[in-house]
Coordinates of C-alpha atoms and ligand atoms in Angstrom, one line a residue:
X1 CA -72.3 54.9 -67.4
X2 CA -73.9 57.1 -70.4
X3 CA -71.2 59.2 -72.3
X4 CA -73.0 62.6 -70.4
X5 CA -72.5 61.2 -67.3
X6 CA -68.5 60.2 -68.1
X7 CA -68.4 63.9 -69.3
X8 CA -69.5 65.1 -65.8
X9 CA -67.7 62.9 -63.9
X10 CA -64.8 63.3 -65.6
X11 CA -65.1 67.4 -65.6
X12 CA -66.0 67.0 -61.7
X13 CA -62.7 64.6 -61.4
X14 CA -60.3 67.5 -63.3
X15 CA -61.4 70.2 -61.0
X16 CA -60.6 67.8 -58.1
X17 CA -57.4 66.9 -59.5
X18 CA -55.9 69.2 -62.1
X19 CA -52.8 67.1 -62.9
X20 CA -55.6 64.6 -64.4
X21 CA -55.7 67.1 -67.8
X22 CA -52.1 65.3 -68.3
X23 CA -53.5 61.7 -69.2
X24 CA -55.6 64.1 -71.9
X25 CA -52.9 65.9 -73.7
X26 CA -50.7 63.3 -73.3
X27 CA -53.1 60.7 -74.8
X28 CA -51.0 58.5 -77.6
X29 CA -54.5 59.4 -80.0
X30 CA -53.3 63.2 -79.1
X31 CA -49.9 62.8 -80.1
X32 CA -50.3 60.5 -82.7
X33 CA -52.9 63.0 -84.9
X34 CA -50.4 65.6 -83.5
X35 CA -47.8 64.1 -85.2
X36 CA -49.5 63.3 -88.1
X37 CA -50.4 67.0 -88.7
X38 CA -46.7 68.2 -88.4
X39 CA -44.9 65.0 -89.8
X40 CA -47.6 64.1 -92.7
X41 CA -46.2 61.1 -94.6
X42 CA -44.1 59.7 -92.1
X43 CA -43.9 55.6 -92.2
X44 CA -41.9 54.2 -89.4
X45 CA -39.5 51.8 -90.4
X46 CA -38.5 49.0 -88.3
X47 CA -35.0 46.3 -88.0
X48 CA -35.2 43.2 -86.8
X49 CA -33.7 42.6 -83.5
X50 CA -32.4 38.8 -85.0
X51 CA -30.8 40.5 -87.6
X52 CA -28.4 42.1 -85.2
X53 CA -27.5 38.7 -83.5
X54 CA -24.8 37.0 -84.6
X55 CA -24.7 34.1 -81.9
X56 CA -28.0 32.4 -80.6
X57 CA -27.5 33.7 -77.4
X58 CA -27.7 36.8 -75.6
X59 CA -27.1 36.8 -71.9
X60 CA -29.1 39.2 -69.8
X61 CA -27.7 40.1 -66.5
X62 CA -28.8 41.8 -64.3
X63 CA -32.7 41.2 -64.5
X64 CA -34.6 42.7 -62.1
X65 CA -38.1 42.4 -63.5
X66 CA -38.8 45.3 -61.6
X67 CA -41.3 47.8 -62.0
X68 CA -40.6 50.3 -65.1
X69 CA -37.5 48.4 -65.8
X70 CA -36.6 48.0 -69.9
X71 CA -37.3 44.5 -71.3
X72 CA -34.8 42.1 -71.5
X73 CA -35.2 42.9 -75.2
X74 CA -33.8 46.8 -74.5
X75 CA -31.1 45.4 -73.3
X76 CA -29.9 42.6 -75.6
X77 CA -30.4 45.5 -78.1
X78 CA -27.7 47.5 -76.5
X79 CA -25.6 44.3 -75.9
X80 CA -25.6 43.7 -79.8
X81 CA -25.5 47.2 -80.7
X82 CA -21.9 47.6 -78.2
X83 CA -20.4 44.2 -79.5
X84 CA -21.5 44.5 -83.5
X85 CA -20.2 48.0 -83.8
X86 CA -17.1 47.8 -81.4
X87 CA -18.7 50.6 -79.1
X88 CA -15.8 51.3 -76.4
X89 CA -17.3 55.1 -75.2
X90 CA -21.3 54.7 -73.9
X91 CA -23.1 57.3 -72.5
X92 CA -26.5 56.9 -71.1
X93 CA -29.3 59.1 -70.1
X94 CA -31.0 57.8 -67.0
X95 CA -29.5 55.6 -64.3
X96 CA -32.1 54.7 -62.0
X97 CA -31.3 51.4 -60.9
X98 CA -28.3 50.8 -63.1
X99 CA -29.6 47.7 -65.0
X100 CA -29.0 48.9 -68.4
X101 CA -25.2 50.5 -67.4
X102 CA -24.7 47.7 -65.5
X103 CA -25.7 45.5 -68.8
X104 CA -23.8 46.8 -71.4
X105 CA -20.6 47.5 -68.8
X106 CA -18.8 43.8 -69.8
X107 CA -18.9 44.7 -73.7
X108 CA -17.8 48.2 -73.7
X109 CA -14.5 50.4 -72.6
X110 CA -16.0 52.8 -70.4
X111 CA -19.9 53.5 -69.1
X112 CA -21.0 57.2 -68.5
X113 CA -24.4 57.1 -67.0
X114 CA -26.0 60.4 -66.0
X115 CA -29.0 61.3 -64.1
X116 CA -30.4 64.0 -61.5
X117 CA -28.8 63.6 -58.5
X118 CA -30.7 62.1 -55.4
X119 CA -31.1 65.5 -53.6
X120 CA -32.6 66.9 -57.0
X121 CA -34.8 63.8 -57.1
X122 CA -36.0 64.1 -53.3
X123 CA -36.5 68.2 -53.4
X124 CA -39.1 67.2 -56.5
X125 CA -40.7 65.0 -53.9
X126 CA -39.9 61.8 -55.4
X127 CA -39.9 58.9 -52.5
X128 CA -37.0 58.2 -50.4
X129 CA -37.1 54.7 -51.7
X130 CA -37.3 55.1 -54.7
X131 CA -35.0 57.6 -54.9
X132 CA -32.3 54.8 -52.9
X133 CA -33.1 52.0 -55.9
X134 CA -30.7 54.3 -57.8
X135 CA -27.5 53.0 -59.2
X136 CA -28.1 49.8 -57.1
X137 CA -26.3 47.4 -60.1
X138 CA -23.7 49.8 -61.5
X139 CA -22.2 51.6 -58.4
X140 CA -19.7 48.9 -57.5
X141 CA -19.1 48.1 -61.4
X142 CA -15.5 48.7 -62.0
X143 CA -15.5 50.4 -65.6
X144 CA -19.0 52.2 -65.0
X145 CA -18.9 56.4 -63.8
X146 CA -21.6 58.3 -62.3
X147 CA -22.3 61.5 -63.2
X148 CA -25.2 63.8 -62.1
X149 CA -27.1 66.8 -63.0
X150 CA -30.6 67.9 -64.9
X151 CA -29.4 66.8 -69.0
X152 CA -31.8 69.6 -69.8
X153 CA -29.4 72.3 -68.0
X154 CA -26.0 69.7 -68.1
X155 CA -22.8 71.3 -70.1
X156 CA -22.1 67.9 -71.6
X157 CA -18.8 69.9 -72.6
X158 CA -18.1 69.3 -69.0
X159 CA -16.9 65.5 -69.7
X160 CA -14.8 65.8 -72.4
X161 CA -15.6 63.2 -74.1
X162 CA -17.4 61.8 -77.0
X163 CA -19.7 58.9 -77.2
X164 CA -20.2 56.0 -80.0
X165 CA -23.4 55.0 -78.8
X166 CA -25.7 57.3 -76.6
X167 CA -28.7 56.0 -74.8
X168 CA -31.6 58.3 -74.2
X169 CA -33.8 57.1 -71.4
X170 CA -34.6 60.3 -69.1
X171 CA -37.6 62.1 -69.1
X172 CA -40.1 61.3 -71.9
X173 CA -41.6 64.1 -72.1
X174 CA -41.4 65.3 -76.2
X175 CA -39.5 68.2 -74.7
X176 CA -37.1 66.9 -73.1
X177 CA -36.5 63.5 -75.7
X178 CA -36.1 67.1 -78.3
X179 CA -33.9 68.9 -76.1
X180 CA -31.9 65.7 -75.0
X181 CA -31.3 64.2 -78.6
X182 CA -30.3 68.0 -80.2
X183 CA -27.6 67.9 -77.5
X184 CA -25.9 64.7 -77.0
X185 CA -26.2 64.2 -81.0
X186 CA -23.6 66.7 -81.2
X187 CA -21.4 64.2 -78.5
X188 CA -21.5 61.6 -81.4
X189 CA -17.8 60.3 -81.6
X190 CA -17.8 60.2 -85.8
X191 CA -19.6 58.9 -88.0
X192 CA -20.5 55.3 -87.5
X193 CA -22.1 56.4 -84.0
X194 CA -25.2 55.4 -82.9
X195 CA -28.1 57.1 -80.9
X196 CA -30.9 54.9 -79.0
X197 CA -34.1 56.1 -77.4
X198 CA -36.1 54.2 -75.0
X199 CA -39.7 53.8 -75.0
X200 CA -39.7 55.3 -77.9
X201 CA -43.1 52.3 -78.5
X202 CA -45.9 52.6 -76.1
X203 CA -45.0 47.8 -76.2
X204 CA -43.4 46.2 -78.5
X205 CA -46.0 46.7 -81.6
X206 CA -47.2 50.3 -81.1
X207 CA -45.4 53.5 -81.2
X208 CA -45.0 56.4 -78.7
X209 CA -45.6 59.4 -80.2
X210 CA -45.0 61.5 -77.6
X211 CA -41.1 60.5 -77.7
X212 CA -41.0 60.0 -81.4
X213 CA -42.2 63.6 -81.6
X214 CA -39.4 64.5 -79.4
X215 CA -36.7 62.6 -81.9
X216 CA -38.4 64.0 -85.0
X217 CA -37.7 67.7 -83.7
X218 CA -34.5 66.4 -82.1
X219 CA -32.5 65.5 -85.3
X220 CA -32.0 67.2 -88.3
X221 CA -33.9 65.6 -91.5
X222 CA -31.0 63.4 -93.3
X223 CA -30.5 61.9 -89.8
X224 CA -34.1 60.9 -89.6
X225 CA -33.8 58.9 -92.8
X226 CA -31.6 56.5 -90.7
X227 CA -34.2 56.3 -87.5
X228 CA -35.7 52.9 -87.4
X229 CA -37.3 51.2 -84.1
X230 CA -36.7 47.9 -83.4
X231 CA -38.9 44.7 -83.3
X232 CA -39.6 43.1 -80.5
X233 CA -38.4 46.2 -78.2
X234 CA -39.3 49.6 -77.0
X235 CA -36.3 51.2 -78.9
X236 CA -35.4 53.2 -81.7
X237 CA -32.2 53.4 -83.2
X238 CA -29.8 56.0 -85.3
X239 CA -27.6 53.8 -87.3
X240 CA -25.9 56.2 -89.6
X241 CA -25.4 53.3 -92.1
X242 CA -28.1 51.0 -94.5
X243 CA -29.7 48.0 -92.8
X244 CA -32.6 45.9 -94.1
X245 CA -36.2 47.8 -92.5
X246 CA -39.6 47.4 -93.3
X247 CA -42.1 49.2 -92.9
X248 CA -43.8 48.7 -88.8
X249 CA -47.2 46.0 -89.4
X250 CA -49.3 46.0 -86.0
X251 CA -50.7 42.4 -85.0
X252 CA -48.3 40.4 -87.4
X253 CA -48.1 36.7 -86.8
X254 CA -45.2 35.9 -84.6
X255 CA -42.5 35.4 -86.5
X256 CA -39.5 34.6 -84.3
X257 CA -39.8 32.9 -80.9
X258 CA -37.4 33.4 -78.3
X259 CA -36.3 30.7 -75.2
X260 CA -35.8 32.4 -71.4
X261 CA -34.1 30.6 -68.7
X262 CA -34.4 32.2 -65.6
X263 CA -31.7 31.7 -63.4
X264 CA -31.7 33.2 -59.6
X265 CA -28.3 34.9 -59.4
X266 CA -27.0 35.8 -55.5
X267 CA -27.4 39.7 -54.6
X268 CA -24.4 40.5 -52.1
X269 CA -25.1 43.8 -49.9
X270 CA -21.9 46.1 -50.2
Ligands
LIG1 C1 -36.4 55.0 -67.1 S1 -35.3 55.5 -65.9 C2 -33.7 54.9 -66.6 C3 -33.7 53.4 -66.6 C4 -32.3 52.8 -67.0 N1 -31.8 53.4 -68.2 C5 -32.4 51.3 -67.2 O1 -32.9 50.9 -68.3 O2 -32.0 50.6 -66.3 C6 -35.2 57.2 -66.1 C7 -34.2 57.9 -65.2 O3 -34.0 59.2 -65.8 C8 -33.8 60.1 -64.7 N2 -34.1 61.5 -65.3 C9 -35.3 62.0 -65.6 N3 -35.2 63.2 -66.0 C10 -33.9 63.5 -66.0 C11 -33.1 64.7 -66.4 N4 -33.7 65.8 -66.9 N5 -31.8 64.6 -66.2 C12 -31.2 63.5 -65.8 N6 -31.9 62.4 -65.4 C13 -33.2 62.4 -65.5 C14 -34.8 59.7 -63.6 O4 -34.3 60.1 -62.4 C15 -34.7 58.1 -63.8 O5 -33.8 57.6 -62.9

């Protein structure tokens, strides 16, 4: 098809279909030279996921390999994040099926995990089952509490607690990554806590502007200087301490290798 004709069709498909104009604005070329212009001189610095393991083995359970579920990456992350820095309060941003509570629940104290509440999700028209897939791995996970509501609108006050690790994995938009990260930063327990974003890298190479937008208008600047993502994940991290980082290098030569064994564990109905 000749570029005119893509420029027609595509005009012709917009009019049908307003809500296409999203995949234009939301574009990662868009947010990346939007970024660009606001952040100018911004290199990403990245840890090494390795560096944070002390054993050889990281044990990720449960595994859905579901659609939109984390890699099993995300989660060893928060695994080694919990046991390396002794995390006993988490708080997460973003249930859906519970994999990531429901992941980090054997190496912490306590599990908060927050998200709109399944009436709020089926009056925005979201499927019925969809909207049952929620909390299917944490509910019945002893140390692990629910608690729902919109984080934009949420009184985190409400909990009465504070947090030494906080997981952001809601809504991506760079509003609501901005909004959420201003707010539960200030639910950090002291100051060896940690912050984690999710999808905060369109894979594992490339980054996401659109949510590393929202952290870089989220956090004040000596925060940022601590804000690294992490290889071989979709995360970035706030670790309010130094740690070895380079800068990111896109197509690299592997340089670390990991083994998976899958194993099929039994699912009981409760
Ligand atoms: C990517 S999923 C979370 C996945 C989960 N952390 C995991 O790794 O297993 C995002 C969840 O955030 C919820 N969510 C989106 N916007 C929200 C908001 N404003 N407040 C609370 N929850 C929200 C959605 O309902 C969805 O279940």
């Amino acid at each position: 098809m000749s570029k005119i004709a893509k420029f027609f069709k595509a005009i012709q498909l917009i009019i049908q279909k307003p809500y296409l104009l999203n995949n234009v604005l939301k574009d990662e070329i868009v947010s990346k030279e939007s970024f660009e212009r606001t952040f100018a001189n911004v290199s990403f610095r990245q840890i090494r996921l390795v560096d944070l393991m002390e054993s050889e083995e990281v044990k990720i359970a449960p595994y859905a390999f579901l659609s939109g579920s984390s890699l099993a990456t995300d989660f060893a992350l928060l695994q080694l994040l919990c046991q390396k820095f002794e995390v006993k309060d988490y708080l997460e941003i973003g249930t859906w099926r519970g994999e990531s509570a429901a992941n980090v629940a054997p190496f912490v104290d306590r599990v908060t995990t927050f998200n709109l509440g399944d009436e709020q999700l089926l009056s925005l028209g979201l499927p019925e089952d969809y909207v049952a897939s929620h909390r299917f791995f944490s509910k019945d996970v002893a140390n692990i509490q629910h608690v729902f509501g919109d984080s934009q609108s949420f009184d985190f006050h409400q909990l009465n607690q504070r947090f030494d690790l906080i997981f952001i994995d809601g809504d991506h938009s760079t509003e609501a990554v901005r909004d959420d990260t201003k707010k539960l930063s200030a639910f950090l327990k002291n100051e060896k806590s940690i912050l984690v974003w999710h999808d905060a890298k369109v894979d594992t190479e490339y980054p996401r502007y659109e949510v590393l937008r929202g952290i870089y208008e989220g956090l004040p600047a000596e925060m940022l200087k601590h804000v690294y993502l992490v290889e071989n994940s979709l995360c970035a991290v706030y670790l309010p301490f130094d740690i070895p980082s380079e800068t990111i290098q896109i197509n690299r030569l592997p340089r670390t290798t990991f083994e998976l064994t899958l194993k099929k564990l039994p699912l009981t109905e409760k």
